[in-house]
mmCIF file of C-alpha atoms in Angstrom:
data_model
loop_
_atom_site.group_PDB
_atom_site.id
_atom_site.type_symbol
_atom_site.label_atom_id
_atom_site.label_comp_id
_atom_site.label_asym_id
_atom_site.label_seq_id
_atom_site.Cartn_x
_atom_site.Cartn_y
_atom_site.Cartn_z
ATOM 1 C CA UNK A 1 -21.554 33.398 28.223
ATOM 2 C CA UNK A 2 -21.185 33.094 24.962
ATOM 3 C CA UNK A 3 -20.895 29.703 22.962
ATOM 4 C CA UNK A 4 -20.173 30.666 19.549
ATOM 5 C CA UNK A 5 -21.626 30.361 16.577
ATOM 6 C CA UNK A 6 -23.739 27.659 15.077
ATOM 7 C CA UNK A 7 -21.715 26.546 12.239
ATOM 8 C CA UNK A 8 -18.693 26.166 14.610
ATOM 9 C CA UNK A 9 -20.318 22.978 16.430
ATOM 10 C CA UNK A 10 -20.903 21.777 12.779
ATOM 11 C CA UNK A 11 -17.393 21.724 11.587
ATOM 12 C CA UNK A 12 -16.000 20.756 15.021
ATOM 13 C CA UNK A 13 -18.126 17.721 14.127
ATOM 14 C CA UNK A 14 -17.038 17.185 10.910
ATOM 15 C CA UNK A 15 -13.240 17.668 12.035
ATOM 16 C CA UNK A 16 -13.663 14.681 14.453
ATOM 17 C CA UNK A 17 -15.512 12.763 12.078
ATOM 18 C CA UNK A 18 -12.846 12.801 8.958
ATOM 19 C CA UNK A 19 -10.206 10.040 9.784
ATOM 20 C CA UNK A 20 -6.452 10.574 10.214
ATOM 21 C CA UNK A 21 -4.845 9.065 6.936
ATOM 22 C CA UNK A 22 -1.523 7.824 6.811
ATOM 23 C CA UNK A 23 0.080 7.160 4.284
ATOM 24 C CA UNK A 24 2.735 4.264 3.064
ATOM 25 C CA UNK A 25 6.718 4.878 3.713
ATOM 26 C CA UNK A 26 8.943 5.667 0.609
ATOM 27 C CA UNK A 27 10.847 2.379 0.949
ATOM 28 C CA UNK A 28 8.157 0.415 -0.817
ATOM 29 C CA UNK A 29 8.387 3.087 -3.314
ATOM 30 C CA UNK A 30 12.078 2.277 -3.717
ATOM 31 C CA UNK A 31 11.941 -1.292 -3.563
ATOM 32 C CA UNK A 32 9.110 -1.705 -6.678
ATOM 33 C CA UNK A 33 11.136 1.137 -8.770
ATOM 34 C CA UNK A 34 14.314 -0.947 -8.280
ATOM 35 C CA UNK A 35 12.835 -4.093 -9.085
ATOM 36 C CA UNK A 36 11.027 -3.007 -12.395
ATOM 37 C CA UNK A 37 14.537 -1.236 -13.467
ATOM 38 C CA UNK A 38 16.286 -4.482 -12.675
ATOM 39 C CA UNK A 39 13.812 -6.990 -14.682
ATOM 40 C CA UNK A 40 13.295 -4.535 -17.544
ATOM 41 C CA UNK A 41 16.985 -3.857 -17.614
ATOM 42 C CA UNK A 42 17.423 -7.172 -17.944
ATOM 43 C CA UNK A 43 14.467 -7.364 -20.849
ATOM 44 C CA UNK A 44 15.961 -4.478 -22.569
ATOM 45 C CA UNK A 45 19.484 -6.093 -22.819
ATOM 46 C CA UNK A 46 18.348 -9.269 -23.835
ATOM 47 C CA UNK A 47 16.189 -7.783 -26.217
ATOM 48 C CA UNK A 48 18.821 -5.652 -27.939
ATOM 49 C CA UNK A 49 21.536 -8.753 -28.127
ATOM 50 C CA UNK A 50 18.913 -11.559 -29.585
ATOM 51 C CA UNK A 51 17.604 -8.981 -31.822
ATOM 52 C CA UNK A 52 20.967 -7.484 -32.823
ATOM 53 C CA UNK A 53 22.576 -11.064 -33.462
ATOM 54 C CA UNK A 54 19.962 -12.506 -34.792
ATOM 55 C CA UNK A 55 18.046 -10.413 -37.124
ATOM 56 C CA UNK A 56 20.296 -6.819 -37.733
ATOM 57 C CA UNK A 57 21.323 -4.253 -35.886
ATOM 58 C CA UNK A 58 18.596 -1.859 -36.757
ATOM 59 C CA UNK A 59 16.279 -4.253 -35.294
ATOM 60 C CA UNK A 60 17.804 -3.629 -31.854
ATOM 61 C CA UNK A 61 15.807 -0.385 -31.515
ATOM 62 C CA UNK A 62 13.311 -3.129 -30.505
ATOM 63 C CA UNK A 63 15.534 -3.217 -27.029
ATOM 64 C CA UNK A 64 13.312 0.481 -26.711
ATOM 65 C CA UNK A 65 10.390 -0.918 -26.199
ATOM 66 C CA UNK A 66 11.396 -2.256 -22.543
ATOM 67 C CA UNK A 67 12.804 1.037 -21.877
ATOM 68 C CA UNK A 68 9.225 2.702 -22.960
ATOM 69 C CA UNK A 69 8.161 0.259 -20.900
ATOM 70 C CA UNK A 70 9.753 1.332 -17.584
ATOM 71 C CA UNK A 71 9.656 5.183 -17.784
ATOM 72 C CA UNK A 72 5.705 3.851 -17.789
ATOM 73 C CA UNK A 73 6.421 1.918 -14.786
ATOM 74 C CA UNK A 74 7.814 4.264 -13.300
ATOM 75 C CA UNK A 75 5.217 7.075 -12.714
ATOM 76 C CA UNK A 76 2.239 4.614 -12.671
ATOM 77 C CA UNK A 77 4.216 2.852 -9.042
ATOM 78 C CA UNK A 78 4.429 6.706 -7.819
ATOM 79 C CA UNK A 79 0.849 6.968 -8.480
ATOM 80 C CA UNK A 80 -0.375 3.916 -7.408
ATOM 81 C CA UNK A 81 2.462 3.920 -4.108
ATOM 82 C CA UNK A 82 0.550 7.775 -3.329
ATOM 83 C CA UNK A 83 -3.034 6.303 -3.294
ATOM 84 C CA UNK A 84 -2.460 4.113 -0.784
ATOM 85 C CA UNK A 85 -3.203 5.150 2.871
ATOM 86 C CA UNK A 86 -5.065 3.699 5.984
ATOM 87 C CA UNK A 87 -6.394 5.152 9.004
ATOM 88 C CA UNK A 88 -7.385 3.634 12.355
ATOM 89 C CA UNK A 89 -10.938 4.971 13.783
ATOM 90 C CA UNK A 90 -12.723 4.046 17.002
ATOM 91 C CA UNK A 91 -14.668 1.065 16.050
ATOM 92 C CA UNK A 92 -12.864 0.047 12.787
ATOM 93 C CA UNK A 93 -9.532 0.378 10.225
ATOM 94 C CA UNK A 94 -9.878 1.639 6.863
ATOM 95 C CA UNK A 95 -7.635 0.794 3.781
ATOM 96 C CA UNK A 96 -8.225 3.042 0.405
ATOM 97 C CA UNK A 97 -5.978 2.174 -2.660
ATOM 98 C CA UNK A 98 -6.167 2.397 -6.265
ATOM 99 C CA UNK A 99 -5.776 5.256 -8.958
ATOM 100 C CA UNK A 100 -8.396 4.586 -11.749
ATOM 101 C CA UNK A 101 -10.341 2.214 -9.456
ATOM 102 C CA UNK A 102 -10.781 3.739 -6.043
ATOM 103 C CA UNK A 103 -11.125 0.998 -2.813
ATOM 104 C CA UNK A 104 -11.646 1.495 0.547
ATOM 105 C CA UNK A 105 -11.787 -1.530 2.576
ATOM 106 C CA UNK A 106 -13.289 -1.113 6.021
ATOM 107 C CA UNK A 107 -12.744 -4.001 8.516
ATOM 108 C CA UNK A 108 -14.485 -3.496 12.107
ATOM 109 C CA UNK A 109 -12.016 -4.268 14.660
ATOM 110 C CA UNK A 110 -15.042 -7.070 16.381
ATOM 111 C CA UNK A 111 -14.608 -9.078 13.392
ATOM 112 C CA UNK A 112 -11.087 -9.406 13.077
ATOM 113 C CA UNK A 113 -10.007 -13.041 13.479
ATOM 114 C CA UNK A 114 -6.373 -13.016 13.039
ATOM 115 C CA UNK A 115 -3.631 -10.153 12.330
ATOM 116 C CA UNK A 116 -0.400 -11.231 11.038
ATOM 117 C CA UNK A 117 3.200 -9.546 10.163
ATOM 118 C CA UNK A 118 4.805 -11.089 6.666
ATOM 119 C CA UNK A 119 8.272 -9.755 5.240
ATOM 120 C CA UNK A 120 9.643 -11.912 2.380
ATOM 121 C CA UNK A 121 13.528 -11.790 1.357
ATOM 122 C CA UNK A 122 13.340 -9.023 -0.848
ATOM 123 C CA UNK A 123 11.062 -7.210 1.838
ATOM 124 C CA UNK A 124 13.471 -7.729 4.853
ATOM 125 C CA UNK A 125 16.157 -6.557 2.545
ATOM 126 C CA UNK A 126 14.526 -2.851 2.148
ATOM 127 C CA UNK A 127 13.863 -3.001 5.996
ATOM 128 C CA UNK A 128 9.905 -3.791 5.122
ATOM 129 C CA UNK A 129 7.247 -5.750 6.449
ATOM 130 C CA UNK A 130 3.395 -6.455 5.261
ATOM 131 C CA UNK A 131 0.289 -6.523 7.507
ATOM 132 C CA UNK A 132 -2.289 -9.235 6.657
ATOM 133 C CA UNK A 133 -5.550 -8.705 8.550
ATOM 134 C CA UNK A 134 -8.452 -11.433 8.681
ATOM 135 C CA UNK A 135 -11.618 -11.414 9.369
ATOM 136 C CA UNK A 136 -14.847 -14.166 8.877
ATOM 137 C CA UNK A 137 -15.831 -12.746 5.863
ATOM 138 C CA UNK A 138 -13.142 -13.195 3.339
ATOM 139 C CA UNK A 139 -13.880 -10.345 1.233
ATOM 140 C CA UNK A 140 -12.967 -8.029 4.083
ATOM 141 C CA UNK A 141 -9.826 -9.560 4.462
ATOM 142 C CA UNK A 142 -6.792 -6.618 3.616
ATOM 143 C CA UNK A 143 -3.472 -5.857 3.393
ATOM 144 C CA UNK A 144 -1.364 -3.001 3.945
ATOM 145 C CA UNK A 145 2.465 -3.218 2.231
ATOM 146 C CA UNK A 146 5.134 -1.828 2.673
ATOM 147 C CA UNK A 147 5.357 -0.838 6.188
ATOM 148 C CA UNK A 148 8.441 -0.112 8.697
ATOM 149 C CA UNK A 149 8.717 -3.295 11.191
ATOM 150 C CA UNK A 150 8.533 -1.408 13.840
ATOM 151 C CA UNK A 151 5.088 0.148 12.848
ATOM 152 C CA UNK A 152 3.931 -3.089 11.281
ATOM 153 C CA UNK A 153 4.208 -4.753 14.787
ATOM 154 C CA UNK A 154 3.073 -1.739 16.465
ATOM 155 C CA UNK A 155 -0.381 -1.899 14.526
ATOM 156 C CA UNK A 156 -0.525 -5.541 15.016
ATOM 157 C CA UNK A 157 -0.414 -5.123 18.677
ATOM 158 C CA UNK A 158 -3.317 -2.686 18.829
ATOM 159 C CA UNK A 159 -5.344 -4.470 16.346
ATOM 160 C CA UNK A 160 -5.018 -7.219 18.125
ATOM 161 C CA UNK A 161 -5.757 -5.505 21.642
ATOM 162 C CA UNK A 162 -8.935 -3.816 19.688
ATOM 163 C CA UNK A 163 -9.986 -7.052 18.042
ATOM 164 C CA UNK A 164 -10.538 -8.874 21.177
ATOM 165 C CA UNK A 165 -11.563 -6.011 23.123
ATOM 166 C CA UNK A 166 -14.685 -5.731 20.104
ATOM 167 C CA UNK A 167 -15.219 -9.016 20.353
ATOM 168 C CA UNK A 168 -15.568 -9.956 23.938
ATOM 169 C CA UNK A 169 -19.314 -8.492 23.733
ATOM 170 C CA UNK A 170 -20.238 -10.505 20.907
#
């Protein structure tokens, strides 16, 4: 009988040990791109009328600035919309975020106190929903935007179910 080789325990090991990510749905990609083209639109027109009234037409090439602006915007909310992710493990949820500054927020499923599902106007209106998670020690408290409804409720519910299940042998 043969059990194979040593290395393949090893990286069976390490397979079970790395943590399915998943990542954040494009809506909350959509919604912040169409937001910062709205307000900078709306900074780039008002821009190019005050400063082409008021002072000269050439100095309506100011109104590019805004528009510099937003192509900027732009690739940094792709960016920063990518490095967001979150995976649920046995004992505890992580949240990583960030481009240049790298997070990862661990909060143990024992010490959550309360999980809640938020969706403001312009949320509900892009079929989104936000789920607030906290815990006794505020600085574990987290967030993960941007979610479907469905799944936002869906990961209250087991948080929830895990939370008191944790806590019941405290």
């Amino acid at each position: 009988m043969e059990t194979g080789s040593p290395d393949s325990g090893a990286k069976s090991l390490a397979a079970r040990a790395e943590p399915e990510w998943t990542g954040l749905p494009p809506g909350l990609l959509r919604m912040r791109r169409l937001l910062l083209v709205v307000w900078l639109g709306l900074l780039t027109l008002a821009t190019a009328l005050l400063t082409g009234l008021l002072a000269g037409p050439a100095w309506a090439l100011l109104a590019l600035l805004p528009l510099a602006l937003a192509a900027w915007g732009w690739v940094m909310l792709g960016r920063n919309w990518r490095s967001w992710r979150y995976a649920e493990r046995a004992d505890d949820l992580l949240i990583s975020r960030g481009v240049l500054w790298r997070a990862t927020t661990v909060v143990p499923y024992g010490r959550m106190q309360l999980v809640e599902v938020t969706s403001g106007p312009v949320e509900r209106h892009f079929g989104l929903a936000s789920v607030q998670l906290h815990t006794a020690a505020a600085a574990t408290d987290a967030t993960i935007p941007g979610l479907d409804p469905a799944e936002a409720e869906r990961l209250r519910d087991r948080l929830t179910e895990l939370g008191e299940a944790r806590s019941a042998g405290l």
